[in-house]
XYZ file of C-alpha atoms in Angstrom:
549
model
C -62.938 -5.719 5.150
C -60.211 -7.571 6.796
C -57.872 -5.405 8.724
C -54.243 -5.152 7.758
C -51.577 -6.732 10.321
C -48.279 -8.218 10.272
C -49.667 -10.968 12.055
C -46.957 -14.087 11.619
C -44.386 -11.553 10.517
C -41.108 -11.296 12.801
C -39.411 -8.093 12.755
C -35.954 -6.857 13.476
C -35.053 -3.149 14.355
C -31.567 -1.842 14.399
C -30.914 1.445 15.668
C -28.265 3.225 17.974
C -30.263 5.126 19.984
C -33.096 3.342 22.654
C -35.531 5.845 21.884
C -35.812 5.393 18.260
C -35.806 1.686 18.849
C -38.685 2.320 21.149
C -41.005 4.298 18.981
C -40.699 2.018 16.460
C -41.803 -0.726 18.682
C -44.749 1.517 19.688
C -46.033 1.652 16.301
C -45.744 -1.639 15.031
C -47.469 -3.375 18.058
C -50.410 -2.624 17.155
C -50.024 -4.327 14.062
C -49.984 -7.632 15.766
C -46.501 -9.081 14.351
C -45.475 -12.717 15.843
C -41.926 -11.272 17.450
C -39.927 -7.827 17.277
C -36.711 -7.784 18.175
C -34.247 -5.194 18.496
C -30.252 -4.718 17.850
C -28.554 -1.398 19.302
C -25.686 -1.140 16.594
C -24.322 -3.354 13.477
C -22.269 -5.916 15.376
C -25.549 -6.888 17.830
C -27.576 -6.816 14.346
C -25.646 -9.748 12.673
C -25.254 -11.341 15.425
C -29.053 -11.562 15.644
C -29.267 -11.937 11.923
C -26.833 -15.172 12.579
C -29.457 -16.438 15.219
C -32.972 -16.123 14.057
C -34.823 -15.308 10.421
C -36.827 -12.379 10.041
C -39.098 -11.277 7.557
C -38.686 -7.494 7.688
C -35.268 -5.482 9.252
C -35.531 -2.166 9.953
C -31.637 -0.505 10.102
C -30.880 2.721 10.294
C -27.984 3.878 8.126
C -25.661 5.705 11.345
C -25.290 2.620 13.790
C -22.195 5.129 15.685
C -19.273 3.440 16.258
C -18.708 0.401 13.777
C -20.996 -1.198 11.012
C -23.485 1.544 9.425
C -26.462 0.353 8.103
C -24.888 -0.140 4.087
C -22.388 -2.641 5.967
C -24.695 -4.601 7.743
C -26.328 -5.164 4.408
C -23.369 -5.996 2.620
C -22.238 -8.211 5.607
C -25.633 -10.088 6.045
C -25.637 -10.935 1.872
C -22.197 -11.793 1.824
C -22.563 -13.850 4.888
C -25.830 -15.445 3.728
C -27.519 -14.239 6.778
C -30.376 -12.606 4.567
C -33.073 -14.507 2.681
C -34.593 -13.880 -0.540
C -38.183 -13.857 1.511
C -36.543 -11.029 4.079
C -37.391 -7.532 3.371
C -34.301 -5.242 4.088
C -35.370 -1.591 5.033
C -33.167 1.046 5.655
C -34.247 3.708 7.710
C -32.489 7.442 7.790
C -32.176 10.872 8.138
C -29.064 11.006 6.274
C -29.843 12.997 2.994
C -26.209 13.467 1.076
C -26.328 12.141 -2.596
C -23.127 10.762 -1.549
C -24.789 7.889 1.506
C -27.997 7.663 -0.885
C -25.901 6.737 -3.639
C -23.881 4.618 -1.260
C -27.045 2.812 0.271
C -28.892 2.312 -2.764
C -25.807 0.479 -4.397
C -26.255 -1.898 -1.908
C -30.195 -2.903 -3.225
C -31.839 -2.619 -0.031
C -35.411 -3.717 -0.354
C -36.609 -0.027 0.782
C -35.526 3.286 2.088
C -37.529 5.022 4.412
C -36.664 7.975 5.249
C -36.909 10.073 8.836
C -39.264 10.670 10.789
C -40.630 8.168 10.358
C -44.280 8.814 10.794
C -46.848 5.653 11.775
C -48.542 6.562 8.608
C -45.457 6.356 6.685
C -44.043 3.290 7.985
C -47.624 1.812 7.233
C -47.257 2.525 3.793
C -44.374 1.291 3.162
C -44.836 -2.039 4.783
C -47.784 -2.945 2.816
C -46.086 -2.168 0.208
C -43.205 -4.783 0.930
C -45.903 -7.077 2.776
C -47.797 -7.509 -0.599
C -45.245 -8.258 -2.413
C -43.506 -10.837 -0.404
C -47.058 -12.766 -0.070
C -47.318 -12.646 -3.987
C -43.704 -13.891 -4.649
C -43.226 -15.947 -1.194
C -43.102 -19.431 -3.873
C -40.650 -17.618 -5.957
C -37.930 -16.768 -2.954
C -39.009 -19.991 -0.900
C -37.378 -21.499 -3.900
C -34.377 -19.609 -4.050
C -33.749 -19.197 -0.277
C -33.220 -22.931 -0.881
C -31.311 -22.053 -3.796
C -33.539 -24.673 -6.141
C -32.711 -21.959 -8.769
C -34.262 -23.720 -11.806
C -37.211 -24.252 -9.801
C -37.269 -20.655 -8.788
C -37.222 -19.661 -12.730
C -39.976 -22.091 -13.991
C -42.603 -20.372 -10.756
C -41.532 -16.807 -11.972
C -42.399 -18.225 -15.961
C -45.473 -19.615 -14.035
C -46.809 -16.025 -12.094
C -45.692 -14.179 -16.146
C -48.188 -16.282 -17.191
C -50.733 -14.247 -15.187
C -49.466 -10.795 -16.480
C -48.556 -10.050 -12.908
C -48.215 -6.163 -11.809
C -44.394 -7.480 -11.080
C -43.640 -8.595 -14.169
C -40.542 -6.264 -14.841
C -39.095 -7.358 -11.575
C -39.908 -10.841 -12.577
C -38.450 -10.251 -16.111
C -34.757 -8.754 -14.273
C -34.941 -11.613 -11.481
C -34.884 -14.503 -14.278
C -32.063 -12.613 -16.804
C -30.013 -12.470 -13.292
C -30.972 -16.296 -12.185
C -30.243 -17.347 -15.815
C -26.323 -15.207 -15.972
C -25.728 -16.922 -12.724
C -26.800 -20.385 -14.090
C -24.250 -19.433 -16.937
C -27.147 -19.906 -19.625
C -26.063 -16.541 -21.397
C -28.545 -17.448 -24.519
C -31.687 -17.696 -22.471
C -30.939 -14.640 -20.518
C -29.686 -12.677 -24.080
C -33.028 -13.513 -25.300
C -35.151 -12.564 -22.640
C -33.530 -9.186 -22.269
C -33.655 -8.550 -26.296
C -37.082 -9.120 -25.394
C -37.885 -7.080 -23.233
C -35.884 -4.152 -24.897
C -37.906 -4.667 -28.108
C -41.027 -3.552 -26.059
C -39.352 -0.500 -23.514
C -35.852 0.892 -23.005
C -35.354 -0.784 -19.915
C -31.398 -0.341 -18.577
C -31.190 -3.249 -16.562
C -31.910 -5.415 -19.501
C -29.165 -3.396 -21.749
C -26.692 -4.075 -18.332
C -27.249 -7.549 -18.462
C -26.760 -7.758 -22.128
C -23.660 -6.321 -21.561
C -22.804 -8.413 -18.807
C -23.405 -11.263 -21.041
C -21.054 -10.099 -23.853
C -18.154 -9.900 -20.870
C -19.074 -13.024 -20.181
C -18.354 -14.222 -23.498
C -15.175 -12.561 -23.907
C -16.623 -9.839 -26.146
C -15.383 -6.586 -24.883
C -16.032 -4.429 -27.975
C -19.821 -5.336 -27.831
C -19.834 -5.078 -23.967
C -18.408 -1.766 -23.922
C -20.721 -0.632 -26.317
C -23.617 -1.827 -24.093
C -22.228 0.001 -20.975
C -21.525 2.952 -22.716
C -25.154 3.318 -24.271
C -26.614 2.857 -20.966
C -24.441 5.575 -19.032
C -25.083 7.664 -22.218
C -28.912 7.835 -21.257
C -28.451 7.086 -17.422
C -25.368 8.486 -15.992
C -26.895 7.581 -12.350
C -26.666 3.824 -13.494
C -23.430 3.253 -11.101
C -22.621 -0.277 -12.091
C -21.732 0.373 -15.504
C -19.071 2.955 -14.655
C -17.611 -0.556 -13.496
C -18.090 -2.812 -15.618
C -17.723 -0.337 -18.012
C -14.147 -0.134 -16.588
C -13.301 -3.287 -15.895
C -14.136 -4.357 -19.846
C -12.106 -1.156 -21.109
C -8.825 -2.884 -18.942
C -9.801 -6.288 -21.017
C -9.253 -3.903 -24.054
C -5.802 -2.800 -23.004
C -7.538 0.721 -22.756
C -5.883 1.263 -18.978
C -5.914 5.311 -18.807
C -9.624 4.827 -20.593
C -10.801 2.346 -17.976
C -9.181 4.829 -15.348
C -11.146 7.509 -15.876
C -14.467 5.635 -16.489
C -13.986 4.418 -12.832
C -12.987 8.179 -11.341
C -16.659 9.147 -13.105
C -17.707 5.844 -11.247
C -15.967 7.168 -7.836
C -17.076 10.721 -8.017
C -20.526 9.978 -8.862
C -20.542 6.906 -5.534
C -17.642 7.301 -3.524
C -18.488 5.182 -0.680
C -18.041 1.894 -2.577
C -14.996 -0.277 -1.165
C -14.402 -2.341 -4.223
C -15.056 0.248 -6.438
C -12.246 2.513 -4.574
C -9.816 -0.730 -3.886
C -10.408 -1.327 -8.191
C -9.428 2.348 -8.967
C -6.348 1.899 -6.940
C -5.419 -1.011 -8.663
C -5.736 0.565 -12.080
C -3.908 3.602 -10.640
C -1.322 2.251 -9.607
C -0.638 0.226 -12.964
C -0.879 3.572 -14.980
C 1.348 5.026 -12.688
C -0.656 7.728 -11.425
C 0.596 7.808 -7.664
C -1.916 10.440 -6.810
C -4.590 8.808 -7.296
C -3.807 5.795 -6.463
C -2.650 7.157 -2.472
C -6.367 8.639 -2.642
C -8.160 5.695 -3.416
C -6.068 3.847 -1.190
C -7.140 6.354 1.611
C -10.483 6.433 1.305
C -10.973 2.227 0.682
C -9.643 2.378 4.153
C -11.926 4.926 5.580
C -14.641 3.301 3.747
C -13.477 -0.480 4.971
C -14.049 0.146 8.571
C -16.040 -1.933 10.133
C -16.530 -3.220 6.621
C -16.420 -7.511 6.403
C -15.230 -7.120 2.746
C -12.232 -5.172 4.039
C -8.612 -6.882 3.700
C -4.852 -5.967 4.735
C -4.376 -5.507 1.254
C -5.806 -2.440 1.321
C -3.496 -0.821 3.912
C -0.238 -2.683 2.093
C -1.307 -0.773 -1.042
C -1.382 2.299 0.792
C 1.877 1.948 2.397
C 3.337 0.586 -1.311
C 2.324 4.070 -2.708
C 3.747 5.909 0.418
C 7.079 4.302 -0.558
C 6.803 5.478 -3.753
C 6.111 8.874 -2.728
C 9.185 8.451 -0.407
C 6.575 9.043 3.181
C 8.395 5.700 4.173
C 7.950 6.563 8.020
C 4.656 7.024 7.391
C 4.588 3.661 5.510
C 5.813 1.739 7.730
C 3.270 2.786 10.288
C 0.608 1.623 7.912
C 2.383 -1.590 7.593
C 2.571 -1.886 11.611
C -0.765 -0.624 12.059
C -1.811 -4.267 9.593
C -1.392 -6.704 12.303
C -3.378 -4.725 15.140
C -6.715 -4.129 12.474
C -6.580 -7.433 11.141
C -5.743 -9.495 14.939
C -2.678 -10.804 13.335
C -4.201 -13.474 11.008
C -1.796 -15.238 8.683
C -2.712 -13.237 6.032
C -2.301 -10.083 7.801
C 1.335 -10.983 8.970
C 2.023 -12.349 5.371
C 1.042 -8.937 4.001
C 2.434 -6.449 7.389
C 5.862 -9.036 6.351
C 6.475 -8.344 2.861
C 5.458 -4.636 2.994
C 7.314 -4.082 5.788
C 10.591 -5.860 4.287
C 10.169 -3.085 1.251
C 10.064 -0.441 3.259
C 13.111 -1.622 5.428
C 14.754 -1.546 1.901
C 14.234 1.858 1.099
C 15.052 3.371 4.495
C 18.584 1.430 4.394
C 17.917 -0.426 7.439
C 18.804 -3.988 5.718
C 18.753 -6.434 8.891
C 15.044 -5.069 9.643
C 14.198 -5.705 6.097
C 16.204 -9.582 5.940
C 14.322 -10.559 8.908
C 10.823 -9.474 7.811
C 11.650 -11.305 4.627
C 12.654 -14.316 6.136
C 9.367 -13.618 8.349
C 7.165 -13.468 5.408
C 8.994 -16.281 3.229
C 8.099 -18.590 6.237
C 4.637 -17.957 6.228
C 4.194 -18.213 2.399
C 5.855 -21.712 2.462
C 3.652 -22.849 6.022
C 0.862 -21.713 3.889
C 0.908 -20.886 -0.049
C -3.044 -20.493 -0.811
C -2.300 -17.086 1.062
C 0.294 -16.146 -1.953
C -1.978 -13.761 -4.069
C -0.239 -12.187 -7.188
C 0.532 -8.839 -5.664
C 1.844 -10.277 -2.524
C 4.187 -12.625 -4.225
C 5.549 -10.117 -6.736
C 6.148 -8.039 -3.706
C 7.605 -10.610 -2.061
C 10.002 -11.983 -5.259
C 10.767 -7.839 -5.420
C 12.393 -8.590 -2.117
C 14.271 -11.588 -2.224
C 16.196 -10.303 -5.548
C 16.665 -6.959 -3.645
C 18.654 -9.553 -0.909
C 20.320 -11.475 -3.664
C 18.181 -14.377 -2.297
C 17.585 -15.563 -6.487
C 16.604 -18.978 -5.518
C 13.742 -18.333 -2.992
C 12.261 -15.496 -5.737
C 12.354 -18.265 -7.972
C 10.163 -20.300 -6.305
C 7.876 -17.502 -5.385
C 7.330 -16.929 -9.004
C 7.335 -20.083 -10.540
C 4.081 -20.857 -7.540
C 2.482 -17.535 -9.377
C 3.121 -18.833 -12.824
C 1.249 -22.221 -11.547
C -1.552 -20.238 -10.057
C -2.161 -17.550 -13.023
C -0.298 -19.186 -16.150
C -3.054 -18.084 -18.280
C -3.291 -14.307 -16.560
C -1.336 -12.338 -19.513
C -1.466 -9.311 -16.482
C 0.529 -11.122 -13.810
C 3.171 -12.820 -16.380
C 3.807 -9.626 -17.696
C 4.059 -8.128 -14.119
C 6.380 -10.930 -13.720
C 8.563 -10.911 -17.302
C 8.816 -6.925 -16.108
C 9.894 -7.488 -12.278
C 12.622 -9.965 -13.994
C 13.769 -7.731 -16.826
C 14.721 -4.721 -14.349
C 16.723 -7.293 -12.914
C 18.916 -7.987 -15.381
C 17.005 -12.109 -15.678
C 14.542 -11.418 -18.900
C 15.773 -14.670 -20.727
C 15.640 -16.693 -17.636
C 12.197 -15.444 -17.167
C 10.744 -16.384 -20.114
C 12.602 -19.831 -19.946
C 11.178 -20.541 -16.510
C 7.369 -19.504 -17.544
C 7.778 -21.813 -20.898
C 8.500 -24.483 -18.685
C 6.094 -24.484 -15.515
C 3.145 -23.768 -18.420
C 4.357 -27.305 -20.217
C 4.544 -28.909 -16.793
C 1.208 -27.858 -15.600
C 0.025 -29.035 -19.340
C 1.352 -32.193 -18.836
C 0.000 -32.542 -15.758
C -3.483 -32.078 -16.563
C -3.090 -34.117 -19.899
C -2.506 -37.089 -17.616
C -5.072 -36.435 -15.382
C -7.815 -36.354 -18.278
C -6.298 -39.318 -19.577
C -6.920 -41.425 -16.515
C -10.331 -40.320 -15.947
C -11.231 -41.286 -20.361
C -9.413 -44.880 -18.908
C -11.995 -44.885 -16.312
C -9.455 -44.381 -13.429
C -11.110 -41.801 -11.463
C -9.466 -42.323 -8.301
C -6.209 -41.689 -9.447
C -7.600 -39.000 -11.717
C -9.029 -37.679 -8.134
C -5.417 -38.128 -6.734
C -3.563 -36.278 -9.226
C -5.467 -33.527 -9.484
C -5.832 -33.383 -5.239
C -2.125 -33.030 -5.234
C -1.899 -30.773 -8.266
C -4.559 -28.287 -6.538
C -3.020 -28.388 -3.740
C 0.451 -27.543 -5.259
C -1.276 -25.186 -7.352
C -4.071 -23.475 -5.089
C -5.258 -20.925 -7.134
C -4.875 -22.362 -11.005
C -8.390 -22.463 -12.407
C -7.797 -25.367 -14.792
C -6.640 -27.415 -11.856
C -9.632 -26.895 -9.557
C -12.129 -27.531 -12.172
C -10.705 -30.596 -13.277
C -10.244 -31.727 -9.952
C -13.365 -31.009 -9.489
C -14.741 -32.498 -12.885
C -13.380 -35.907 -11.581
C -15.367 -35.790 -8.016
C -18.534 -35.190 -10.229
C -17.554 -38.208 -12.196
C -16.947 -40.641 -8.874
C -20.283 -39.366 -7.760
C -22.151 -40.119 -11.010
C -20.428 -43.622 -11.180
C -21.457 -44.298 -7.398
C -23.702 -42.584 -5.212
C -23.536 -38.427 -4.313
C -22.213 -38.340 -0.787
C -22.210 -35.062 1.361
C -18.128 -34.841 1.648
C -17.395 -35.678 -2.030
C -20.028 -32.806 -3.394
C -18.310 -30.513 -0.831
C -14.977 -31.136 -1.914
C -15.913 -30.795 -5.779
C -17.720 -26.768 -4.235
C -14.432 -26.429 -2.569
C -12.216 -26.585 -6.028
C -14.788 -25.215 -7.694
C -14.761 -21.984 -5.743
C -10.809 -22.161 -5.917
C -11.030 -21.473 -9.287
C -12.312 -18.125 -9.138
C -14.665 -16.248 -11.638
C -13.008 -15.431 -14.569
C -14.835 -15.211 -17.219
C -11.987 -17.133 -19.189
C -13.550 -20.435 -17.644
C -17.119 -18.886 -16.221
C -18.816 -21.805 -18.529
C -16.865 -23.918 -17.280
C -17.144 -23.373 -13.803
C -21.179 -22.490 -13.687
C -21.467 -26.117 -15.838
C -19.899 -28.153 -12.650
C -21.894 -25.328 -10.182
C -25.103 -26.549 -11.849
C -24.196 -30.020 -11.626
C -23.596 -30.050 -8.082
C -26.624 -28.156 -7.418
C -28.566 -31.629 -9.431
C -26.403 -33.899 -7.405
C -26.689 -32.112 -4.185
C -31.050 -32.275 -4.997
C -30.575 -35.755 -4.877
C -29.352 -36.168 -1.563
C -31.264 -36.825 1.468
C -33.700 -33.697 1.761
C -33.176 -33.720 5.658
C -29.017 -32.914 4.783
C -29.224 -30.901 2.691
C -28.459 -27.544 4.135
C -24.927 -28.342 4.687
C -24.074 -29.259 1.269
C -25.839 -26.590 -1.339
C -24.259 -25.321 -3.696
C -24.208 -21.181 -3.185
């Protein structure tokens, strides 16, 4: 009987403290891996992660100072920096529902918990060794994100009834929502429901019917599932998220406080329940949420200065504007004064000016932020701009709010949220009818705009279709419509020539401009998958650079 090793396995161990780091060492030496390496906290782990590939990472959740364990996860997948074929384990002695819940949400591949015991740690290796060996094919193919590929080997290892079959089953329903092919993916869960109650399957049914725009079947689906499985965290938020589709705001609220209580140490989940706080009005919670996103953000890559101008928004509102106004200073310093950071500290600050009655302060952090919006306006996000046409009305400065909103209008003209944010922000001042006017307008413009584009690529003009829609994005940074059809009319120069590296990466670049609503999610995962054929028929020694995520 062959003995078990990790031979031609690298390993990486993350832990704090030398000792730890050392004993784990000890006990896997033995087991004959190619290379262990070791990281003392979260910013040496990615930073090894960014260097080599390993095949199994051990992390302990409490790193000390800086990125915990859960945030070197979520850094390394949003980054990229972790494989399909790479076995995350988190290691810990933490036991609070509250970091379990908080660690789990983040899928690690594992959880072992402390001591760790060389028995233990055996165990649980196999475990994760065997299974990589018998789906290596499966996440070869999807590390090189050849996802169709990657669906027709797991139809392949089905086939065989293999023991991972449910996995396999929840792996192709999520490869076929991303691909956008919502009927294959409805089937194959309605499959797999008609032989065992599994909730995954009833989740991604449900994600499917948001998908589709059909909120009253998706919140049905949700709702069934946290009905059975109140421990099922994600549909507390999509749950939420398809209630605020409804127009059921106070509804959606308190699906996402169930959410929150149940897994508080979500960022997005906390920065979302702020968001719907504050629209309801309910400055309480919204200050708390606001709070803890920041807590929770530290050392956090999906943190933004968003999340401390919300807090000091609320703070005005609750009339703490000294304490405000030191969140709004404080942006800057956590954020190494980035454009976006100054953009935000700017038009917060300029508010808070306002309300304390200091009105040169206030002018000249307007004129501060207005500068940086015009240098560059892919920074202007809807909350920022509305904050920032709040100001220049409150300074009788009509003209430059104008143009602040009619940019939003071009960015979100189909966004029924932020136009009524906007038809509101103009009613309390006294301009309702112009409002209206000015939104009527820009919409027929940008109509007009794309009409002509279309029309030159049917002539078979698709440079100047390419041109128009160049300048239009560019004009119009964030408008969905825009992107896509810029993007449509790359794919179509490509098709008519020959795919070239900077073209396909241009055509990603609108694409991911565009966003993922679900309003034009078939759209956009249409000209994803396209790319992804035209980027397979490049050069194979390219094409790293140029894959479509």
């Amino acid at each position: 009987m062959a003995i078990w090793s990790l031979k031609h396995r690298t390993i990486l161990i993350v832990d704090d403290f030398p000792e730890m780091r050392s004993t784990l060492r000890s006990m896997l030496i033995p087991w004959q891996p190619e290379r262990i390496e070791t990281a003392r906290n979260g910013d040496d782990a990615i930073e090894k992660l960014q260097q080599s590939r390993y095949d199994i990472i051990l992390c302990d959740y409490n790193l000390g100072e800086g990125k915990n364990g859960q945030q070197v996860l979520e850094e390394a997948r949003h980054r990229s920096l972790l494989p399909f074929s790479s076995a995350f384990i988190m290691v810990s002695a933490e036991t609070s529902a509250q970091m379990v819940m908080g660690a789990m949400e983040t899928q690690p591949d594992g959880y072992i918990s402390k001591p760790v015991t060389r028995v233990s740690l055996q165990v649980r290796l196999k475990k994760f060794v065997r299974k990589q060996d018998e789906l290596r094919t499966i996440t070869r193919a999807m590390d090189r994100k050849q996802y169709p590929a990657a669906i027709e080997l797991i139809d392949r290892h089905l086939e065989d009834n293999n023991k991972y079959r449910f996995e396999l089953y929840k792996l192709k329903s999520d490869l076929l929502i991303r691909a956008g092919d919502y009927e294959r993916a409805g089937n194959l869960c309605e499959a797999v429901l008609a032989g065992r109650e599994l909730p995954w399957a009833r989740f991604d049914m449900g994600r499917i019917a948001f998908f589709r725009q059909d909120y009253p079947c998706a919140a049905g689906l949700f709702e069934k599932i946290l009905a059975g499985n109140p421990g099922f965290i994600a549909a507390y938020d999509w749950l939420a998220k398809t209630r605020d589709r409804l127009g059921e705001h106070g509804e959606a609220q308190q699906v996402l406080m169930e959410g929150v209580e149940r897994s508080p140490q979500s960022l997005p989940r906390q920065r979302a329940l702020a968001e719907l706080a504050d629209r309801n009005e309910d400055i309480e919670v919204t200050e708390a949420a606001c709070r803890k996103a920041i807590r929770i953000g530290k050392g956090s890559i999906l943190r933004e200065p968003a999340d401390y101008a919300a807090l000091a928004r609320v703070l005005v509102q609750k009339e703490s504007s000294a304490e405000a106004l030191r969140v709004a200073q404080s942006i800057n310093r956590e954020f190494d004064h980035s454009s976006l950071a100054r953009l935000e500290a700017a038009t917060v600050s300029s508010s808070i000016y306002t309300t304390m009655g200091n009105k040169n302060e206030s002018a000249g952090a307007l004129s501060d932020a207005l500068s940086i919006a015009a240098q560059q306006p892919g920074l202007l996000s809807a909350d920022i701009g509305l904050s920032l046409a709040h100001s220049c009305l409150a300074h009788n400065r009509q003209e430059d709010a104008d143009l602040i909103i009619r940019q939003l209008i071009c960015d979100h003209e189909d966004d029924d949220a932020v136009l009524a944010k906007i038809t509101q922000l103009y009613d309390e001042a006294g301009s309702g009818d112009a409002i209206s006017e000015l939104i009527e307008t820009t919409r027929k413009e940008i109509i007009a705009i794309n009409n002509e584009g279309v029309k030159l690529l049917k002539d078979g003009d698709v440079e100047a279709s390419i041109e128009l829609f160049t300048r239009a994005a560019h004009g119009m940074p964030h408008n969905p419509v825009v992107n896509l059809n810029a993007a449509q009319s790359l794919i179509r120069l490509m098709r008519d020539t020959v795919p070239g590296r900077e073209t396909l990466a241009k055509a990603l670049g609108f694409i991911q401009a565009a966003g993922n609503s679900e309003m034009h999610r078939e759209r956009h995962n249409r000209l994803l998958n396209t790319c992804r054929e035209l980027a397979a028929s490049l050069p194979a020694e390219n094409d790293t650079d140029a894959e479509p995520a």
